[in-house]
PDB file of C-alpha atoms in Angstrom:
ATOM      1  CA  UNK O 229      -6.242  -0.505 -33.641  1.00  0.00           C
ATOM      2  CA  UNK O 230      -8.975   1.356 -35.543  1.00  0.00           C
ATOM      3  CA  UNK O 231     -10.254  -1.831 -37.220  1.00  0.00           C
ATOM      4  CA  UNK O 232     -10.349  -3.607 -33.851  1.00  0.00           C
ATOM      5  CA  UNK O 233     -12.280  -0.751 -32.250  1.00  0.00           C
ATOM      6  CA  UNK O 234     -14.780  -0.770 -35.138  1.00  0.00           C
ATOM      7  CA  UNK O 235     -15.272  -4.530 -34.795  1.00  0.00           C
ATOM      8  CA  UNK O 236     -15.820  -4.192 -31.049  1.00  0.00           C
ATOM      9  CA  UNK O 237     -18.380  -1.427 -31.639  1.00  0.00           C
ATOM     10  CA  UNK O 238     -20.205  -3.540 -34.240  1.00  0.00           C
ATOM     11  CA  UNK O 239     -20.295  -6.579 -31.956  1.00  0.00           C
ATOM     12  CA  UNK O 240     -21.640  -4.565 -29.057  1.00  0.00           C
ATOM     13  CA  UNK O 241     -24.466  -3.247 -31.268  1.00  0.00           C
ATOM     14  CA  UNK O 242     -25.821  -6.789 -31.847  1.00  0.00           C
ATOM     15  CA  UNK O 243     -28.383  -7.647 -29.153  1.00  0.00           C
ATOM     16  CA  UNK O 244     -27.403 -10.561 -26.965  1.00  0.00           C
ATOM     17  CA  UNK O 245     -29.698 -13.576 -26.861  1.00  0.00           C
ATOM     18  CA  UNK O 246     -30.648 -15.202 -23.597  1.00  0.00           C
ATOM     19  CA  UNK O 247     -29.039 -18.558 -22.994  1.00  0.00           C
ATOM     20  CA  UNK O 248     -30.829 -21.229 -25.002  1.00  0.00           C
ATOM     21  CA  UNK O 249     -32.542 -18.799 -27.396  1.00  0.00           C
ATOM     22  CA  UNK O 250     -32.090 -19.033 -31.154  1.00  0.00           C
ATOM     23  CA  UNK O 251     -32.213 -15.974 -33.404  1.00  0.00           C
ATOM     24  CA  UNK O 252     -35.720 -16.549 -34.825  1.00  0.00           C
ATOM     25  CA  UNK O 253     -38.707 -14.220 -34.731  1.00  0.00           C
ATOM     26  CA  UNK O 254     -41.674 -16.263 -33.467  1.00  0.00           C
ATOM     27  CA  UNK O 255     -44.259 -16.732 -36.225  1.00  0.00           C
ATOM     28  CA  UNK O 256     -46.861 -19.179 -37.534  1.00  0.00           C
ATOM     29  CA  UNK O 257     -47.381 -20.011 -41.237  1.00  0.00           C
ATOM     30  CA  UNK O 258     -50.759 -21.507 -42.202  1.00  0.00           C
ATOM     31  CA  UNK O 259     -50.448 -21.068 -45.998  1.00  0.00           C
ATOM     32  CA  UNK O 260     -50.352 -24.869 -46.476  1.00  0.00           C
ATOM     33  CA  UNK O 261     -52.430 -25.838 -43.435  1.00  0.00           C
ATOM     34  CA  UNK O 262     -55.338 -28.277 -43.792  1.00  0.00           C
ATOM     35  CA  UNK O 263     -57.880 -29.640 -41.351  1.00  0.00           C
ATOM     36  CA  UNK O 264     -58.083 -33.392 -41.946  1.00  0.00           C
ATOM     37  CA  UNK O 265     -60.542 -35.071 -39.581  1.00  0.00           C
ATOM     38  CA  UNK O 266     -59.130 -34.721 -36.069  1.00  0.00           C
ATOM     39  CA  UNK O 267     -55.766 -33.380 -37.263  1.00  0.00           C
ATOM     40  CA  UNK O 268     -54.295 -30.158 -38.613  1.00  0.00           C
ATOM     41  CA  UNK O 269     -51.409 -30.639 -41.062  1.00  0.00           C
ATOM     42  CA  UNK O 270     -49.041 -28.446 -43.053  1.00  0.00           C
ATOM     43  CA  UNK O 271     -48.337 -25.785 -40.417  1.00  0.00           C
ATOM     44  CA  UNK O 272     -44.942 -24.059 -40.244  1.00  0.00           C
ATOM     45  CA  UNK O 273     -43.484 -22.163 -37.280  1.00  0.00           C
ATOM     46  CA  UNK O 274     -40.439 -20.215 -36.210  1.00  0.00           C
ATOM     47  CA  UNK O 275     -39.646 -19.860 -32.524  1.00  0.00           C
ATOM     48  CA  UNK O 276     -36.593 -18.623 -30.657  1.00  0.00           C
ATOM     49  CA  UNK O 277     -36.743 -21.112 -27.765  1.00  0.00           C
ATOM     50  CA  UNK O 278     -38.556 -24.330 -26.880  1.00  0.00           C
ATOM     51  CA  UNK O 279     -42.313 -24.008 -26.820  1.00  0.00           C
ATOM     52  CA  UNK O 280     -45.624 -25.318 -28.089  1.00  0.00           C
ATOM     53  CA  UNK O 281     -47.936 -24.699 -31.000  1.00  0.00           C
ATOM     54  CA  UNK O 282     -51.415 -24.771 -29.469  1.00  0.00           C
ATOM     55  CA  UNK O 283     -54.843 -25.019 -31.114  1.00  0.00           C
ATOM     56  CA  UNK O 284     -57.680 -23.074 -29.481  1.00  0.00           C
ATOM     57  CA  UNK O 285     -61.212 -23.605 -30.769  1.00  0.00           C
ATOM     58  CA  UNK O 286     -62.793 -20.271 -29.859  1.00  0.00           C
ATOM     59  CA  UNK O 287     -60.745 -17.668 -31.703  1.00  0.00           C
ATOM     60  CA  UNK O 288     -59.874 -15.861 -28.497  1.00  0.00           C
ATOM     61  CA  UNK O 289     -57.250 -18.363 -27.322  1.00  0.00           C
ATOM     62  CA  UNK O 290     -58.844 -18.765 -23.897  1.00  0.00           C
ATOM     63  CA  UNK O 291     -57.097 -21.303 -21.686  1.00  0.00           C
ATOM     64  CA  UNK O 292     -60.041 -23.732 -21.286  1.00  0.00           C
ATOM     65  CA  UNK O 293     -60.418 -24.089 -25.048  1.00  0.00           C
ATOM     66  CA  UNK O 294     -57.079 -25.698 -25.928  1.00  0.00           C
ATOM     67  CA  UNK O 295     -57.846 -28.713 -28.130  1.00  0.00           C
ATOM     68  CA  UNK O 296     -54.367 -29.739 -29.252  1.00  0.00           C
ATOM     69  CA  UNK O 297     -50.681 -28.907 -29.007  1.00  0.00           C
ATOM     70  CA  UNK O 298     -47.290 -30.016 -30.220  1.00  0.00           C
ATOM     71  CA  UNK O 299     -43.846 -29.327 -28.745  1.00  0.00           C
ATOM     72  CA  UNK O 300     -41.600 -27.120 -30.906  1.00  0.00           C
ATOM     73  CA  UNK O 301     -37.815 -26.875 -30.715  1.00  0.00           C
ATOM     74  CA  UNK O 302     -36.056 -23.550 -31.392  1.00  0.00           C
ATOM     75  CA  UNK O 303     -35.675 -22.671 -35.055  1.00  0.00           C
ATOM     76  CA  UNK O 304     -37.860 -23.185 -38.098  1.00  0.00           C
ATOM     77  CA  UNK O 305     -40.110 -26.237 -38.338  1.00  0.00           C
ATOM     78  CA  UNK O 306     -42.264 -26.941 -41.379  1.00  0.00           C
ATOM     79  CA  UNK O 307     -45.097 -29.354 -42.168  1.00  0.00           C
ATOM     80  CA  UNK O 308     -46.254 -29.908 -38.589  1.00  0.00           C
ATOM     81  CA  UNK O 309     -49.163 -32.200 -37.785  1.00  0.00           C
ATOM     82  CA  UNK O 310     -51.252 -31.556 -34.662  1.00  0.00           C
ATOM     83  CA  UNK O 311     -53.759 -34.080 -33.312  1.00  0.00           C
ATOM     84  CA  UNK O 312     -56.955 -32.564 -31.939  1.00  0.00           C
ATOM     85  CA  UNK O 313     -58.692 -33.687 -28.756  1.00  0.00           C
ATOM     86  CA  UNK O 314     -61.939 -31.787 -29.263  1.00  0.00           C
ATOM     87  CA  UNK O 315     -64.227 -30.040 -31.722  1.00  0.00           C
ATOM     88  CA  UNK O 316     -62.358 -27.513 -33.859  1.00  0.00           C
ATOM     89  CA  UNK O 317     -65.248 -25.049 -33.702  1.00  0.00           C
ATOM     90  CA  UNK O 318     -66.042 -22.210 -36.076  1.00  0.00           C
ATOM     91  CA  UNK O 319     -63.138 -19.848 -35.237  1.00  0.00           C
ATOM     92  CA  UNK O 320     -60.019 -21.868 -34.402  1.00  0.00           C
ATOM     93  CA  UNK O 321     -56.656 -20.196 -33.893  1.00  0.00           C
ATOM     94  CA  UNK O 322     -53.069 -21.389 -33.601  1.00  0.00           C
ATOM     95  CA  UNK O 323     -50.998 -19.802 -30.837  1.00  0.00           C
ATOM     96  CA  UNK O 324     -47.379 -20.115 -29.749  1.00  0.00           C
ATOM     97  CA  UNK O 325     -46.541 -20.711 -26.081  1.00  0.00           C
ATOM     98  CA  UNK O 326     -43.093 -20.939 -24.450  1.00  0.00           C
ATOM     99  CA  UNK O 327     -42.018 -23.871 -22.281  1.00  0.00           C
ATOM    100  CA  UNK O 328     -41.410 -22.039 -18.990  1.00  0.00           C
ATOM    101  CA  UNK O 329     -41.239 -24.707 -16.298  1.00  0.00           C
ATOM    102  CA  UNK O 330     -38.817 -27.135 -18.014  1.00  0.00           C
ATOM    103  CA  UNK O 331     -41.004 -30.238 -17.704  1.00  0.00           C
ATOM    104  CA  UNK O 332     -41.557 -30.818 -21.461  1.00  0.00           C
ATOM    105  CA  UNK O 333     -45.362 -30.877 -21.178  1.00  0.00           C
ATOM    106  CA  UNK O 334     -47.821 -28.134 -22.107  1.00  0.00           C
ATOM    107  CA  UNK O 335     -49.280 -26.967 -18.790  1.00  0.00           C
ATOM    108  CA  UNK O 336     -51.025 -23.654 -19.511  1.00  0.00           C
ATOM    109  CA  UNK O 337     -54.739 -23.820 -18.718  1.00  0.00           C
ATOM    110  CA  UNK O 338     -57.345 -23.231 -16.039  1.00  0.00           C
ATOM    111  CA  UNK O 339     -55.561 -22.768 -12.726  1.00  0.00           C
ATOM    112  CA  UNK O 340     -52.137 -22.765 -14.431  1.00  0.00           C
ATOM    113  CA  UNK O 341     -51.892 -19.544 -16.409  1.00  0.00           C
ATOM    114  CA  UNK O 342     -48.475 -18.609 -14.999  1.00  0.00           C
ATOM    115  CA  UNK O 343     -46.632 -21.473 -16.767  1.00  0.00           C
ATOM    116  CA  UNK O 344     -46.028 -22.195 -20.459  1.00  0.00           C
ATOM    117  CA  UNK O 345     -47.291 -18.714 -21.222  1.00  0.00           C
ATOM    118  CA  UNK O 346     -48.165 -17.310 -24.667  1.00  0.00           C
ATOM    119  CA  UNK O 347     -45.345 -15.979 -26.833  1.00  0.00           C
ATOM    120  CA  UNK O 348     -45.777 -12.228 -27.152  1.00  0.00           C
ATOM    121  CA  UNK O 349     -44.898  -9.881 -30.010  1.00  0.00           C
ATOM    122  CA  UNK O 350     -44.910  -6.568 -28.189  1.00  0.00           C
ATOM    123  CA  UNK O 351     -48.136  -6.598 -26.201  1.00  0.00           C
ATOM    124  CA  UNK O 352     -49.962  -9.138 -28.409  1.00  0.00           C
ATOM    125  CA  UNK O 353     -49.728 -12.941 -28.443  1.00  0.00           C
ATOM    126  CA  UNK O 354     -48.390 -14.691 -31.544  1.00  0.00           C
ATOM    127  CA  UNK O 355     -51.685 -16.086 -32.841  1.00  0.00           C
ATOM    128  CA  UNK O 356     -53.036 -16.838 -36.329  1.00  0.00           C
ATOM    129  CA  UNK O 357     -56.625 -17.683 -37.310  1.00  0.00           C
ATOM    130  CA  UNK O 358     -57.156 -21.002 -39.053  1.00  0.00           C
ATOM    131  CA  UNK O 359     -59.736 -21.330 -41.815  1.00  0.00           C
ATOM    132  CA  UNK O 360     -61.759 -24.495 -41.316  1.00  0.00           C
ATOM    133  CA  UNK O 361     -62.902 -24.686 -44.928  1.00  0.00           C
ATOM    134  CA  UNK O 362     -59.413 -25.561 -46.197  1.00  0.00           C
TER     135      UNK O 362
END
């Protein structure tokens, strides 16, 4: 009985995940990233539920400045390639967003900032600057 009670206590101490969430801390790895023409390659991510890796060309991640995105499944994904639809600019950043309206398209932007919202780590979005001189 004591072993069973200890196991129950241990199990109850593990935080429960929401349905559909994997046990991954959202992060972006740009150690091997390269800007090649109108594409960024070599990016790695971890995410705990379906979302998007988004490229913003202004460094602030403002909604109107999204110039590329790719859908990401939960877990760890390495060596991603993201096609760009605009000028990368001088201070590009990569940002994670969650898929929040279940339509499998990235919808966050002007007039739609309540869907496919940024992934937050505490009170800050998960965002990493990208060096353009790579």
